[in-house]
Coordinates of C-alpha atoms and ligand atoms in Angstrom, one line a residue:
M1 CA 0.0 0.0 0.0
A2 CA 2.8 2.4 1.0
Q3 CA 4.4 1.6 -2.3
Q4 CA 1.2 2.4 -4.2
E5 CA 0.9 5.7 -2.4
D6 CA 4.4 6.4 -3.5
V7 CA 3.4 5.8 -7.1
F8 CA 0.5 8.2 -6.6
K9 CA 2.8 10.9 -5.3
K10 CA 5.0 10.4 -8.3
I11 CA 2.1 10.7 -10.7
V12 CA 1.1 14.0 -9.1
S13 CA 4.6 15.4 -9.4
H14 CA 5.0 14.1 -12.9
S15 CA 1.8 15.7 -13.9
K16 CA 3.1 19.0 -12.7
E17 CA 6.6 18.7 -14.1
Y18 CA 5.5 17.9 -17.6
G19 CA 2.6 20.4 -17.9
F20 CA -0.4 18.2 -17.4
V21 CA -1.9 19.5 -14.2
F22 CA -1.0 22.5 -12.0
P23 CA -2.5 23.5 -8.6
S24 CA -4.8 26.5 -9.3
S25 CA -3.5 29.9 -8.2
E26 CA -0.3 28.3 -7.2
I27 CA 1.7 31.6 -6.7
Y28 CA -1.0 32.4 -4.1
D29 CA -0.4 29.0 -2.4
G30 CA -3.2 27.3 -4.3
L31 CA -7.0 27.0 -3.8
G32 CA -8.3 23.8 -2.2
A33 CA -9.2 21.1 -4.6
V34 CA -9.1 23.3 -7.7
Y35 CA -6.6 22.6 -10.5
D36 CA -5.5 23.9 -13.8
Y37 CA -4.7 21.9 -16.9
G38 CA -1.4 22.7 -18.6
Q39 CA -0.2 22.5 -22.1
M40 CA -0.1 18.7 -22.2
G41 CA -3.1 18.2 -19.9
V42 CA -5.5 20.2 -22.0
E43 CA -4.7 18.2 -25.1
L44 CA -5.1 14.9 -23.2
K45 CA -8.4 16.2 -21.7
N46 CA -9.7 17.3 -25.1
N47 CA -8.8 13.9 -26.6
I48 CA -10.7 12.1 -23.8
K49 CA -13.7 14.4 -24.4
K50 CA -13.6 13.8 -28.1
Y51 CA -13.5 10.0 -27.6
W52 CA -16.5 10.2 -25.4
W53 CA -18.4 12.7 -27.5
D54 CA -17.8 10.9 -30.8
S55 CA -18.6 7.5 -29.3
M56 CA -22.0 8.9 -28.1
T57 CA -23.0 11.1 -31.0
L58 CA -21.4 9.5 -34.1
L59 CA -22.0 5.9 -33.1
H60 CA -25.6 6.4 -32.1
E61 CA -27.9 8.0 -34.6
N62 CA -30.4 8.6 -31.8
V63 CA -28.0 10.4 -29.4
V64 CA -27.5 14.2 -30.0
G65 CA -25.5 16.7 -28.0
I66 CA -26.3 20.0 -26.3
D67 CA -24.4 22.7 -24.4
S68 CA -26.5 24.2 -21.7
A69 CA -25.6 27.2 -19.4
I70 CA -24.0 26.7 -16.0
F71 CA -26.5 29.1 -14.4
M72 CA -30.0 27.9 -14.4
H73 CA -33.3 28.9 -12.8
P74 CA -32.9 28.2 -9.1
T75 CA -36.2 26.3 -9.0
I76 CA -34.6 23.6 -11.1
W77 CA -32.5 22.6 -8.1
K78 CA -35.6 22.6 -5.9
A79 CA -37.3 20.2 -8.4
S80 CA -34.3 18.0 -8.7
G81 CA -34.0 17.6 -5.0
H82 CA -30.5 19.2 -4.7
V83 CA -31.6 22.1 -2.5
D84 CA -33.1 19.7 0.1
A85 CA -31.1 16.6 -0.3
F86 CA -27.7 17.1 -2.0
N87 CA -25.9 16.6 1.3
D88 CA -23.0 14.6 2.6
P89 CA -22.9 13.4 6.2
L90 CA -19.9 15.0 7.8
I91 CA -18.2 14.4 11.1
D92 CA -15.3 16.2 12.8
N93 CA -12.5 14.9 14.9
K94 CA -12.4 17.2 17.9
D95 CA -8.6 16.7 18.4
S96 CA -7.3 17.2 14.9
K97 CA -10.2 19.5 13.9
K98 CA -10.2 17.6 10.6
R99 CA -13.5 17.0 8.9
Y100 CA -14.5 13.7 7.2
R101 CA -17.4 12.2 5.4
A102 CA -18.9 9.7 7.8
D103 CA -19.8 7.4 5.0
V104 CA -16.3 7.4 3.5
L105 CA -14.8 6.6 6.9
I106 CA -17.0 3.5 7.1
E107 CA -16.4 2.5 3.5
E108 CA -12.6 2.7 4.2
Y109 CA -13.1 0.5 7.2
L110 CA -14.9 -2.1 5.2
A111 CA -12.3 -2.0 2.5
K112 CA -9.6 -2.7 5.1
I113 CA -11.4 -5.9 6.2
D114 CA -11.7 -6.9 2.6
D115 CA -8.0 -6.4 2.2
K116 CA -7.3 -8.5 5.3
I117 CA -9.4 -11.4 3.9
D118 CA -7.7 -11.1 0.5
K119 CA -4.2 -11.2 2.2
E120 CA -5.2 -14.3 4.2
V121 CA -6.3 -16.0 1.0
E122 CA -3.2 -15.0 -0.9
K123 CA -0.9 -16.3 1.9
A124 CA -2.8 -19.6 1.9
A125 CA -2.6 -19.9 -1.9
K126 CA 1.2 -19.6 -1.7
R127 CA 1.3 -22.2 1.1
F128 CA -0.8 -24.8 -0.6
G129 CA 0.4 -24.2 -4.1
E130 CA -1.5 -25.8 -7.0
T131 CA -3.8 -27.8 -4.8
F132 CA -5.3 -24.6 -3.4
D133 CA -9.1 -24.4 -3.6
E134 CA -9.9 -20.7 -3.0
K135 CA -13.7 -21.1 -2.8
M136 CA -13.4 -23.8 -0.1
Y137 CA -10.8 -21.9 1.8
R138 CA -13.1 -18.8 1.9
E139 CA -16.0 -20.9 3.0
T140 CA -14.2 -22.8 5.8
N141 CA -11.2 -20.9 7.2
P142 CA -12.2 -19.6 10.6
R143 CA -10.2 -16.4 10.4
V144 CA -11.7 -15.6 7.0
L145 CA -15.2 -16.4 8.2
E146 CA -14.8 -14.3 11.3
N147 CA -13.7 -11.3 9.3
Q148 CA -16.4 -11.9 6.6
Q149 CA -19.1 -12.0 9.3
K150 CA -17.8 -8.8 10.9
R151 CA -17.7 -7.1 7.5
D152 CA -21.2 -8.3 6.6
E153 CA -22.7 -7.1 9.9
V154 CA -21.2 -3.6 9.5
H155 CA -22.1 -3.5 5.9
T156 CA -25.8 -4.3 6.5
R157 CA -26.0 -1.8 9.3
F158 CA -24.3 0.9 7.2
A159 CA -26.5 0.3 4.2
K160 CA -29.6 0.6 6.4
A161 CA -28.3 3.8 8.1
L162 CA -27.7 5.4 4.8
N163 CA -31.1 4.4 3.4
D164 CA -32.9 5.6 6.5
N165 CA -30.8 8.8 6.6
N166 CA -30.0 7.8 10.2
L167 CA -27.2 10.1 11.2
E168 CA -27.0 8.9 14.8
D169 CA -26.5 5.4 13.7
L170 CA -23.8 6.4 11.2
R171 CA -22.0 7.9 14.1
Q172 CA -22.6 4.9 16.3
I173 CA -21.1 2.6 13.6
I174 CA -17.9 4.8 13.7
I175 CA -17.8 4.5 17.4
D176 CA -18.6 0.8 17.5
T177 CA -16.0 -0.1 14.9
E178 CA -13.5 2.0 16.8
I179 CA -12.5 4.0 13.7
V180 CA -9.8 6.6 14.6
C181 CA -8.9 9.9 13.0
P182 CA -5.9 9.2 10.7
I183 CA -4.4 12.5 11.8
S184 CA -4.9 12.6 15.6
G185 CA -5.3 8.8 16.1
T186 CA -8.2 9.5 18.5
R187 CA -11.9 8.6 18.6
N188 CA -13.1 11.9 19.8
W189 CA -15.8 12.5 17.2
T190 CA -18.6 15.2 16.9
E191 CA -22.1 14.4 15.9
V192 CA -22.8 13.6 12.2
R193 CA -24.3 16.6 10.4
Q194 CA -25.6 17.1 6.9
F195 CA -23.8 19.6 4.6
N196 CA -25.2 20.9 1.3
L197 CA -22.6 20.7 -1.5
M198 CA -24.0 23.4 -3.8
F199 CA -22.2 26.7 -4.3
A200 CA -24.6 29.6 -4.3
T201 CA -24.1 33.1 -5.7
E202 CA -26.3 36.1 -6.6
M203 CA -27.5 37.2 -10.0
G204 CA -28.5 40.8 -10.7
S205 CA -28.0 43.9 -8.5
T206 CA -29.2 43.8 -5.0
A207 CA -31.2 47.0 -5.5
D208 CA -33.4 45.0 -7.9
G209 CA -33.7 42.2 -5.5
A210 CA -31.0 39.7 -6.4
L211 CA -31.8 36.2 -7.3
K212 CA -30.0 33.4 -5.5
V213 CA -28.6 31.1 -8.1
Y214 CA -26.4 28.0 -7.8
L215 CA -23.4 26.8 -9.7
R216 CA -24.7 23.6 -11.2
P217 CA -23.6 20.5 -9.3
E218 CA -24.2 18.3 -12.3
T219 CA -24.8 18.8 -16.0
A220 CA -27.8 16.5 -16.2
Q221 CA -30.5 19.0 -15.3
G222 CA -29.6 21.1 -18.3
I223 CA -30.5 18.1 -20.4
F224 CA -33.8 17.4 -18.6
V225 CA -35.1 20.9 -18.9
N226 CA -34.3 20.9 -22.6
F227 CA -35.8 17.5 -23.2
L228 CA -38.8 18.7 -25.2
N229 CA -36.8 21.4 -27.1
V230 CA -34.5 18.8 -28.4
Q231 CA -37.2 16.2 -29.0
K232 CA -39.4 18.5 -31.0
T233 CA -36.7 20.4 -33.0
G234 CA -34.7 17.3 -33.6
R235 CA -37.8 15.2 -34.4
M236 CA -36.4 12.6 -32.0
K237 CA -38.3 9.4 -31.3
V238 CA -38.1 7.6 -28.0
P239 CA -35.7 5.8 -27.4
F240 CA -33.2 8.7 -27.8
G241 CA -30.4 10.3 -25.8
I242 CA -29.0 13.7 -25.1
A243 CA -25.3 14.1 -24.3
Q244 CA -23.5 17.0 -22.7
I245 CA -20.0 17.8 -21.5
G246 CA -19.5 20.7 -19.1
K247 CA -18.3 22.1 -15.8
A248 CA -19.9 21.2 -12.5
F249 CA -19.2 22.5 -9.0
R250 CA -19.5 20.8 -5.6
N251 CA -18.3 22.2 -2.3
E252 CA -16.7 18.8 -1.4
I253 CA -16.0 18.3 2.3
V254 CA -13.1 16.0 1.9
A255 CA -11.3 17.3 -1.1
R256 CA -8.1 15.2 -1.4
Q257 CA -6.5 12.9 -3.8
F258 CA -5.6 15.4 -6.4
I259 CA -8.0 15.6 -9.3
F260 CA -10.1 12.6 -8.1
R261 CA -12.3 14.9 -6.0
M262 CA -12.4 18.5 -7.0
R263 CA -14.6 21.5 -6.2
E264 CA -14.7 22.5 -9.9
F265 CA -14.7 19.6 -12.3
E266 CA -16.1 18.5 -15.6
Q267 CA -18.7 15.9 -16.4
M268 CA -19.7 14.0 -19.5
E269 CA -23.3 13.0 -19.1
M270 CA -25.9 11.3 -21.3
Q271 CA -29.5 10.9 -20.5
F272 CA -31.3 8.2 -22.5
F273 CA -35.1 8.5 -22.7
V274 CA -37.0 5.2 -23.0
T275 CA -40.5 3.8 -22.9
P276 CA -41.5 3.0 -19.3
G277 CA -41.0 -0.7 -18.7
E278 CA -38.1 -1.0 -21.0
E279 CA -35.6 0.8 -18.7
L280 CA -33.9 -2.2 -17.2
E281 CA -33.2 -3.6 -20.6
W282 CA -31.6 -0.3 -21.6
F283 CA -29.8 -0.1 -18.4
A284 CA -28.1 -3.4 -19.1
K285 CA -27.2 -2.3 -22.7
W286 CA -25.6 1.0 -21.6
K287 CA -23.8 -0.8 -18.8
A288 CA -22.2 -3.1 -21.3
A289 CA -21.5 -0.3 -23.8
R290 CA -19.8 1.9 -21.2
M291 CA -17.6 -0.9 -19.9
K292 CA -16.6 -1.6 -23.5
W293 CA -15.7 2.1 -24.0
H294 CA -13.4 1.9 -21.0
Q295 CA -11.8 -1.4 -21.8
A296 CA -11.1 -0.4 -25.5
L297 CA -8.3 1.8 -24.2
G298 CA -6.3 -1.3 -23.5
F299 CA -5.2 -1.0 -19.9
G300 CA -6.5 -4.5 -19.2
A301 CA -10.0 -5.7 -18.2
E302 CA -8.8 -6.5 -14.7
K303 CA -8.4 -2.8 -14.0
Y304 CA -12.2 -2.3 -14.1
R305 CA -15.1 -3.6 -12.2
F306 CA -18.8 -2.8 -11.6
H307 CA -19.9 -1.8 -8.2
D308 CA -23.7 -2.0 -7.7
H309 CA -25.1 0.5 -5.3
D310 CA -26.2 -0.5 -1.8
K311 CA -28.2 2.7 -1.4
L312 CA -30.5 3.4 -4.3
A313 CA -31.9 6.9 -4.4
H314 CA -35.7 6.7 -3.9
Y315 CA -36.3 7.4 -7.6
A316 CA -33.8 5.0 -9.0
N317 CA -34.5 1.3 -9.8
A318 CA -31.0 0.3 -10.7
A319 CA -27.6 1.9 -10.3
T320 CA -24.0 0.8 -10.7
D321 CA -20.5 2.4 -10.8
I322 CA -17.7 1.6 -13.1
E323 CA -14.6 1.5 -10.9
F324 CA -11.0 1.7 -12.0
E325 CA -8.0 0.5 -10.0
M326 CA -6.3 3.7 -9.0
P327 CA -3.1 3.7 -6.9
F328 CA -5.3 4.1 -3.9
G329 CA -7.7 1.2 -4.7
F330 CA -10.7 0.7 -6.9
K331 CA -12.6 3.9 -7.2
E332 CA -15.7 5.2 -9.1
V333 CA -15.0 6.8 -12.4
E334 CA -18.5 6.6 -13.9
G335 CA -22.0 6.1 -12.6
I336 CA -24.9 4.5 -14.6
H337 CA -28.3 5.0 -13.2
S338 CA -31.9 4.1 -14.0
R339 CA -33.7 7.2 -12.8
T340 CA -37.3 6.3 -13.7
D341 CA -39.4 9.3 -14.7
F342 CA -38.4 11.2 -11.5
D343 CA -36.6 14.2 -13.1
L344 CA -39.1 14.9 -15.9
S345 CA -42.0 14.5 -13.5
Q346 CA -40.5 16.8 -11.0
H347 CA -39.9 19.5 -13.6
E348 CA -43.4 19.1 -14.8
K349 CA -44.6 19.6 -11.3
F350 CA -42.4 22.6 -10.5
S351 CA -42.6 24.4 -13.8
G352 CA -46.3 23.6 -14.6
K353 CA -45.2 22.7 -18.1
K354 CA -46.0 19.4 -19.7
M355 CA -42.9 17.2 -20.0
Q356 CA -44.5 14.4 -21.9
Y357 CA -43.7 12.7 -25.1
F358 CA -46.4 11.7 -27.6
D359 CA -45.5 8.2 -28.9
P360 CA -46.8 7.9 -32.5
E361 CA -46.4 4.1 -32.4
L362 CA -48.3 3.6 -29.2
N363 CA -50.6 6.5 -30.0
K364 CA -50.4 7.9 -26.5
S365 CA -48.5 10.4 -24.4
Y366 CA -46.2 9.4 -21.5
T367 CA -43.3 10.6 -19.4
P368 CA -40.2 8.7 -20.6
F369 CA -38.0 6.8 -18.2
V370 CA -34.3 7.7 -18.1
I371 CA -31.0 5.9 -18.1
E372 CA -28.1 8.1 -17.2
T373 CA -24.5 7.6 -17.9
S374 CA -22.3 10.1 -16.0
I375 CA -18.6 10.2 -16.0
G376 CA -16.1 12.7 -14.7
V377 CA -13.6 13.9 -17.2
D378 CA -11.0 14.6 -14.5
R379 CA -11.4 11.2 -12.9
M380 CA -11.1 9.6 -16.3
F381 CA -8.0 11.7 -16.8
L382 CA -6.5 10.4 -13.5
S383 CA -7.4 6.8 -14.3
I384 CA -5.5 7.1 -17.6
L385 CA -2.5 8.7 -16.0
A386 CA -2.5 6.0 -13.3
G387 CA -2.8 3.2 -16.0
A388 CA -0.2 4.7 -18.2
Y389 CA 2.5 5.7 -15.7
C390 CA 5.5 3.4 -15.7
E391 CA 9.1 3.4 -14.5
E392 CA 11.4 1.1 -16.3
T393 CA 15.0 0.0 -16.0
L394 CA 16.5 -0.4 -19.4
E395 CA 19.3 -2.6 -20.6
G396 CA 22.5 -1.1 -19.3
G397 CA 20.8 0.0 -16.1
E398 CA 19.4 3.4 -17.3
T399 CA 15.9 4.2 -16.1
R400 CA 13.1 6.0 -17.9
V401 CA 9.6 7.2 -17.0
V402 CA 7.2 6.5 -19.7
L403 CA 3.5 7.3 -20.0
R404 CA 2.0 4.4 -21.9
L405 CA -0.9 6.5 -23.0
P406 CA -3.3 5.0 -25.6
A407 CA -1.9 6.5 -28.8
V408 CA -5.2 7.9 -29.7
L409 CA -5.4 10.0 -26.5
A410 CA -1.7 11.1 -26.4
P411 CA -1.3 14.9 -26.4
V412 CA 1.5 14.7 -29.0
K413 CA 1.3 11.9 -31.6
L414 CA 4.6 12.4 -33.3
A415 CA 7.9 14.1 -32.3
V416 CA 10.0 15.2 -35.2
L417 CA 13.7 15.1 -34.3
P418 CA 16.7 16.0 -36.5
L419 CA 19.7 13.8 -35.2
V420 CA 21.9 16.9 -35.2
K421 CA 21.2 20.6 -35.9
K422 CA 23.7 20.9 -38.7
D423 CA 24.2 19.5 -42.2
G424 CA 20.7 20.5 -43.3
L425 CA 19.0 18.0 -41.1
S426 CA 17.0 20.7 -39.2
E427 CA 15.7 22.1 -42.5
K428 CA 14.7 18.7 -43.7
A429 CA 13.0 18.0 -40.3
R430 CA 11.1 21.3 -40.6
E431 CA 9.9 20.3 -44.0
I432 CA 8.5 17.0 -42.7
M433 CA 6.9 18.8 -39.8
D434 CA 5.2 21.3 -42.0
E435 CA 3.7 18.6 -44.0
L436 CA 2.5 16.4 -41.1
K437 CA 1.2 19.1 -38.8
F438 CA -2.1 19.2 -40.6
S439 CA -2.7 15.5 -39.9
F440 CA -2.0 15.1 -36.2
A441 CA -0.3 16.9 -33.2
C442 CA 3.5 17.0 -33.9
Q443 CA 6.3 18.5 -31.8
Y444 CA 9.6 19.6 -33.2
D445 CA 12.6 19.2 -30.9
E446 CA 16.3 19.7 -31.8
K447 CA 17.8 20.5 -28.4
D448 CA 20.0 18.1 -26.5
S449 CA 21.1 14.6 -27.4
I450 CA 18.7 12.3 -29.2
G451 CA 18.6 10.1 -26.1
K452 CA 17.4 12.9 -23.9
R453 CA 14.9 14.0 -26.4
Y454 CA 13.4 10.4 -26.5
R455 CA 13.1 10.5 -22.7
R456 CA 11.3 13.8 -22.8
Q457 CA 8.8 12.3 -25.4
D458 CA 8.4 9.1 -23.3
A459 CA 7.6 11.3 -20.3
I460 CA 4.7 13.0 -22.0
G461 CA 3.5 9.8 -23.7
T462 CA 4.3 10.6 -27.3
P463 CA 3.8 7.2 -29.1
Y464 CA 6.1 7.9 -32.1
C465 CA 9.3 9.8 -32.8
V466 CA 10.7 10.2 -36.3
T467 CA 14.4 10.9 -36.5
I468 CA 16.0 12.6 -39.5
D469 CA 19.6 11.6 -40.0
H470 CA 22.2 11.7 -42.8
Q471 CA 20.7 8.8 -44.6
T472 CA 17.5 10.8 -44.9
L473 CA 19.2 13.2 -47.2
E474 CA 20.3 10.4 -49.4
D475 CA 17.3 8.1 -49.7
N476 CA 14.4 10.2 -48.3
T477 CA 13.7 7.7 -45.4
V478 CA 13.5 8.4 -41.6
T479 CA 13.4 6.1 -38.6
I480 CA 10.2 5.7 -36.7
R481 CA 10.7 4.8 -33.0
E482 CA 7.8 3.3 -31.1
R483 CA 7.5 4.5 -27.5
D484 CA 6.8 1.2 -25.6
S485 CA 9.0 -1.3 -27.4
M486 CA 11.6 1.4 -28.3
E487 CA 11.9 -0.4 -31.6
Q488 CA 13.0 1.6 -34.6
K489 CA 12.3 1.0 -38.3
R490 CA 13.1 2.9 -41.5
V491 CA 10.2 4.2 -43.4
S492 CA 10.2 6.4 -46.5
I493 CA 8.9 9.9 -45.8
P494 CA 5.8 9.7 -48.0
D495 CA 4.6 6.7 -45.9
V496 CA 5.0 8.4 -42.5
E497 CA 1.7 10.0 -42.5
K498 CA -0.2 6.8 -43.3
E499 CA 1.8 4.8 -40.8
I500 CA 1.2 7.2 -37.9
S501 CA -2.4 7.9 -38.7
A502 CA -3.2 4.2 -38.7
K503 CA -2.1 4.0 -35.1
T504 CA -3.3 7.3 -33.7
D505 CA -6.6 8.0 -35.5
L506 CA -9.6 8.1 -33.2
K507 CA -11.6 6.4 -36.0
N508 CA -9.8 3.1 -35.2
L509 CA -10.7 3.1 -31.6
L510 CA -14.3 4.0 -32.4
K511 CA -14.5 1.1 -34.8
K512 CA -13.5 -1.3 -31.9
L513 CA -16.6 -0.2 -30.1
T514 CA -18.8 -1.4 -32.8
E515 CA -17.2 -4.8 -33.3
Ligands
ATP1 P1 -18.6 10.3 -5.2 O1 -19.5 9.3 -4.5 O2 -17.2 9.9 -5.5 O3 -18.7 11.7 -4.5 P2 -20.9 10.7 -6.8 O4 -21.5 9.3 -6.8 O5 -21.4 11.8 -6.0 O6 -19.3 10.5 -6.6 P3 -22.0 11.4 -9.3 O7 -22.9 12.4 -8.7 O8 -22.6 10.0 -9.7 O9 -20.8 11.1 -8.3 O10 -21.2 12.0 -10.5 C1 -20.9 11.3 -11.7 C2 -19.4 11.4 -11.9 O11 -18.9 12.7 -11.8 C3 -18.6 10.5 -11.0 O12 -18.5 9.2 -11.3 C4 -17.2 11.2 -11.0 O13 -16.5 10.7 -12.1 C5 -17.6 12.6 -11.3 N1 -17.4 13.4 -10.1 C6 -18.4 13.6 -9.1 N2 -17.9 14.4 -8.2 C7 -16.6 14.8 -8.5 C8 -15.6 15.6 -7.9 N3 -15.9 16.2 -6.8 N4 -14.5 15.7 -8.6 C9 -14.2 15.1 -9.8 N5 -15.2 14.3 -10.4 C10 -16.3 14.1 -9.8

């Protein structure tokens, strides 16, 4: 675990050193849980967004996009339930004065028991070798059983307390399980209180009577309130979806872990409107489609898992998360929810406007049910960095840090490197660069030794480098070096474009999704 935390720290400092992510307002000592994306970060982020957007809108004829405003009528947040119920249960440790989410403390406690059980099983597997029967061991080993029972008891109680909104019992679970504050090491806890996560501000001058408005805590409501606008003007027929990418804001209590939990972040959300009764079928379809989207990036299927929710919101009839194995454990990257007709019905009630769809095939009007897929751009970004970051020792003992980014997402696709600055090699390299820059993101670099330049490109995840050497002037060929294998091959200049495009074009990744 300590080792993994080490890796995480390295990822954070690597992100800063190479222009991916900077702390916001750094020269003023930063602003809690707010970050800026640098010259490399913005490219990676844009590529992630494009992958998502194109997979939604190009691959599904019945999914269209919108871009709604961040400010919305405040009644929207009444209707959606955010004013009254968008709360986190928080608890303070009286000695360290640190504030925690009560639910997160308990979840971490449960994860620790899971870890203990897994370690026990691992140890036994080593001891017994090939004859080891894991299932039987889990079902019969007294220490495993004892831990499992403890875990199940706490888990059941926890799920009930969350469902009943029982803050006293949440606190009691923390007391009974003897959870201590990681900073002070004490169990001196306050009561558990609810804390609303929305940022509020005022619109208009106070003389006119200012309107209290909120910074949206999710992009989804902008889709719901435009449901009929899009349906009518786009002549959409149920089932259809509306996708949106945009900023969201939450006044998170525990804002740690770099860009995993931010106060200003970006979401990619898609609401899919279906005929009531068909929602669970669509839920299963989107669940599979979204997992495929993640796994197509090639980090390995074992890095992802579904986590079905214990606590279903009262309006949801199914919900799951897609989790990715971050350096600090499996964590939610995306949520997929079957939200029934809750949102549209609420907006109908609060606005007094009909939010129904007339189904020409069924010849009747109804309020569609909704399947939502909701993913955080920044969390996706972090999962990609975590999956890609790699330290290697090369033959000869030299080390390198390489970001094994999926080529399609890499900020720079091709580095153009003249072996030396003289003998006309720079000019030739410039010529190649001027030709290729229209096809994909290229970076020209002629400073330092070629080895150092390769390392710089490895560190930002550039999948390919072309090197222009003296032979280039003779036979119009260059070497292409591949980042991960470091293999080099000679290619004639007119073929470079095709060669690199074949590996870096988003089209090829999108095609995988339809296979
Ligand atoms: P969590 O339980 O981690 O707070 P959530 O269940 O509240 O997340 P949702 O409301 O389902 O999250 O939001 C959908 C997605 O938006 C999440 O899967 C995550 O990727 C992203 N997201 C939510 N809150 C944040 C945040 N504070 N910073 C970065 N991304 C976030």
